[in-house]
């Protein structure tokens, strides 16, 4: 069993309204040290087998095809 | 400037319909090696200052108070 984590986030050039809203809420609560917030999603995949490199390659394919929108999002894949 | 990443995910005992739906979709596309999917959110915070321990402590407070629902979600905080 291999555990893989895929992070999906908006590209830096894409406006992130969720992050902006959270940033403003934190500022309103007095957390003035926060200068930026970006929000994203992650997916923890449990994959059968014991070939970590193959699992990572397949997770990258799934991230590209299913888990992200490549027009506006980027992703990273790490084996846990 | 300190960068902190907060991961928020449903507690293991809480049903994750988003993860289940993605799992079923991946199975339908032929990714049979995937045995489980759990979905979560993450937040990248940029924080002013250079005291990483203080930034992490403040991020943990924000995670508990604002970024997560402690009834159904857990969180982890890491300084990047």
Short mmCIF file of C-alpha atoms in Angstrom, two decimals:
data_model
loop_
_atom_site.label_atom_id
_atom_site.label_comp_id
_atom_site.label_asym_id
_atom_site.label_seq_id
_atom_site.Cartn_x
_atom_site.Cartn_y
_atom_site.Cartn_z
CA UNK A 1 0.00 0.00 0.00
CA UNK A 2 1.42 3.34 -1.07
CA UNK A 3 0.04 6.66 0.12
CA UNK A 4 0.26 9.57 -2.29
CA UNK A 5 -0.76 13.16 -1.61
CA UNK A 6 -1.79 15.42 -4.48
CA UNK A 7 -1.95 19.17 -3.87
CA UNK A 8 -4.04 21.19 -6.33
CA UNK A 9 -3.99 24.98 -6.23
CA UNK A 10 -4.84 27.88 -8.45
CA UNK A 11 -1.98 29.15 -10.58
CA UNK A 12 -0.31 32.23 -9.13
CA UNK A 13 -1.73 34.40 -11.89
CA UNK A 14 -5.32 33.38 -11.07
CA UNK A 15 -7.26 35.40 -8.52
CA UNK A 16 -8.14 33.34 -5.43
CA UNK A 17 -11.38 34.73 -3.95
CA UNK A 18 -11.50 32.10 -1.19
CA UNK A 19 -8.00 32.99 -0.04
CA UNK A 20 -8.82 36.70 -0.22
CA UNK A 21 -11.96 36.24 1.86
CA UNK A 22 -10.10 34.24 4.50
CA UNK A 23 -7.31 36.83 4.55
CA UNK A 24 -9.82 39.61 5.19
CA UNK A 25 -11.60 37.58 7.87
CA UNK A 26 -8.31 36.90 9.66
CA UNK A 27 -7.43 40.60 9.49
CA UNK A 28 -10.81 41.46 10.99
CA UNK A 29 -10.10 39.09 13.86
CA UNK A 30 -6.81 40.83 14.62
CA UNK A 31 -4.36 38.51 12.90
CA UNK A 32 -2.49 41.41 11.34
CA UNK A 33 0.70 39.44 10.70
CA UNK A 34 -0.93 37.51 7.88
CA UNK A 35 0.03 39.17 4.60
CA UNK A 36 -1.40 36.66 2.13
CA UNK A 37 -3.59 33.55 2.03
CA UNK A 38 -3.92 31.10 -0.83
CA UNK A 39 -6.41 28.26 -0.63
CA UNK A 40 -6.08 24.87 -2.28
CA UNK A 41 -7.26 21.28 -2.22
CA UNK A 42 -5.44 18.08 -1.51
CA UNK A 43 -6.25 14.44 -2.09
CA UNK A 44 -4.77 11.52 -0.19
CA UNK A 45 -4.75 8.45 -2.40
CA UNK A 46 -4.20 4.94 -1.09
CA UNK A 47 -2.82 2.84 -3.92
CA UNK A 48 -2.23 -0.90 -4.08
CA UNK A 49 1.20 -2.23 -4.91
CA UNK A 50 4.67 -1.45 -3.68
CA UNK A 51 6.25 0.39 -6.63
CA UNK A 52 6.37 3.97 -5.37
CA UNK A 53 7.68 5.38 -8.67
CA UNK A 54 4.86 3.76 -10.65
CA UNK A 55 2.28 4.92 -8.12
CA UNK A 56 3.60 8.46 -8.30
CA UNK A 57 3.53 8.42 -12.11
CA UNK A 58 -0.05 7.16 -12.10
CA UNK A 59 -1.05 9.75 -9.51
CA UNK A 60 0.44 12.47 -11.70
CA UNK A 61 -1.67 11.23 -14.61
CA UNK A 62 -4.79 11.24 -12.42
CA UNK A 63 -3.96 14.72 -11.15
CA UNK A 64 -3.62 16.00 -14.70
CA UNK A 65 -6.70 14.24 -16.09
CA UNK A 66 -9.14 14.24 -13.18
CA UNK A 67 -8.09 16.09 -10.06
CA UNK A 68 -7.08 19.44 -11.52
CA UNK A 69 -8.24 21.88 -14.13
CA UNK A 70 -5.02 22.53 -16.06
CA UNK A 71 -6.32 25.83 -17.43
CA UNK A 72 -6.29 27.50 -14.05
CA UNK A 73 -4.70 25.04 -11.61
CA UNK A 74 -1.36 23.44 -10.97
CA UNK A 75 -0.58 20.37 -8.91
CA UNK A 76 2.19 18.59 -7.06
CA UNK A 77 2.40 14.91 -6.21
CA UNK A 78 4.36 13.44 -3.31
CA UNK A 79 4.65 9.91 -2.00
CA UNK A 80 4.03 9.97 1.76
CA UNK B 1 8.40 36.45 5.88
CA UNK B 2 7.39 33.00 7.05
CA UNK B 3 5.30 30.63 4.98
CA UNK B 4 3.01 28.28 6.85
CA UNK B 5 0.82 25.56 5.35
CA UNK B 6 -2.33 24.43 7.16
CA UNK B 7 -3.96 21.16 6.08
CA UNK B 8 -7.60 20.69 7.07
CA UNK B 9 -9.32 17.36 6.53
CA UNK B 10 -12.34 15.50 7.78
CA UNK B 11 -11.74 13.29 10.78
CA UNK B 12 -11.30 9.65 9.86
CA UNK B 13 -14.66 8.77 11.43
CA UNK B 14 -16.50 11.27 9.21
CA UNK B 15 -17.79 10.14 5.81
CA UNK B 16 -16.08 11.96 2.95
CA UNK B 17 -18.52 12.11 0.01
CA UNK B 18 -16.12 14.12 -2.17
CA UNK B 19 -13.39 11.53 -1.71
CA UNK B 20 -15.84 8.71 -2.37
CA UNK B 21 -17.07 10.35 -5.57
CA UNK B 22 -13.53 10.88 -6.83
CA UNK B 23 -12.64 7.30 -5.93
CA UNK B 24 -15.58 6.00 -7.96
CA UNK B 25 -14.75 8.28 -10.88
CA UNK B 26 -11.13 7.10 -10.91
CA UNK B 27 -12.30 3.48 -10.82
CA UNK B 28 -14.58 4.14 -13.77
CA UNK B 29 -11.63 5.53 -15.70
CA UNK B 30 -9.63 2.36 -15.11
CA UNK B 31 -7.46 3.43 -12.18
CA UNK B 32 -8.13 0.20 -10.33
CA UNK B 33 -5.05 0.47 -8.10
CA UNK B 34 -6.66 3.27 -6.08
CA UNK B 35 -8.18 1.75 -2.95
CA UNK B 36 -9.17 4.93 -1.11
CA UNK B 37 -9.39 8.69 -1.63
CA UNK B 38 -9.76 11.34 1.05
CA UNK B 39 -10.20 14.98 0.09
CA UNK B 40 -9.08 17.98 2.11
CA UNK B 41 -8.24 21.65 1.97
CA UNK B 42 -5.02 23.50 2.55
CA UNK B 43 -4.15 27.11 3.16
CA UNK B 44 -0.79 28.72 2.49
CA UNK B 45 -0.32 31.66 4.84
CA UNK B 46 2.36 34.29 4.34
CA UNK B 47 3.13 35.82 7.73
CA UNK B 48 5.29 38.79 8.59
CA UNK B 49 8.15 38.44 11.04
CA UNK B 50 10.94 35.93 11.41
CA UNK B 51 9.93 33.94 14.51
CA UNK B 52 8.89 30.62 13.02
CA UNK B 53 7.71 29.17 16.33
CA UNK B 54 5.48 32.17 17.04
CA UNK B 55 4.12 32.07 13.49
CA UNK B 56 3.34 28.38 13.81
CA UNK B 57 1.59 28.92 17.15
CA UNK B 58 -0.50 31.72 15.69
CA UNK B 59 -1.33 29.62 12.62
CA UNK B 60 -2.48 26.81 14.91
CA UNK B 61 -4.79 29.24 16.68
CA UNK B 62 -6.18 30.46 13.34
CA UNK B 63 -6.63 26.88 12.16
CA UNK B 64 -8.58 26.03 15.28
CA UNK B 65 -10.69 29.18 15.35
CA UNK B 66 -11.24 30.01 11.69
CA UNK B 67 -9.91 27.52 9.17
CA UNK B 68 -11.39 24.31 10.50
CA UNK B 69 -14.61 23.05 11.99
CA UNK B 70 -13.35 21.19 15.06
CA UNK B 71 -16.52 19.12 15.29
CA UNK B 72 -15.77 17.22 12.10
CA UNK B 73 -12.31 18.31 10.97
CA UNK B 74 -8.74 18.03 12.11
CA UNK B 75 -5.75 20.09 11.00
CA UNK B 76 -1.99 20.09 10.83
CA UNK B 77 0.31 23.10 10.62
CA UNK B 78 3.79 23.08 9.11
CA UNK B 79 6.28 25.87 8.52
CA UNK B 80 7.47 25.66 4.91
#
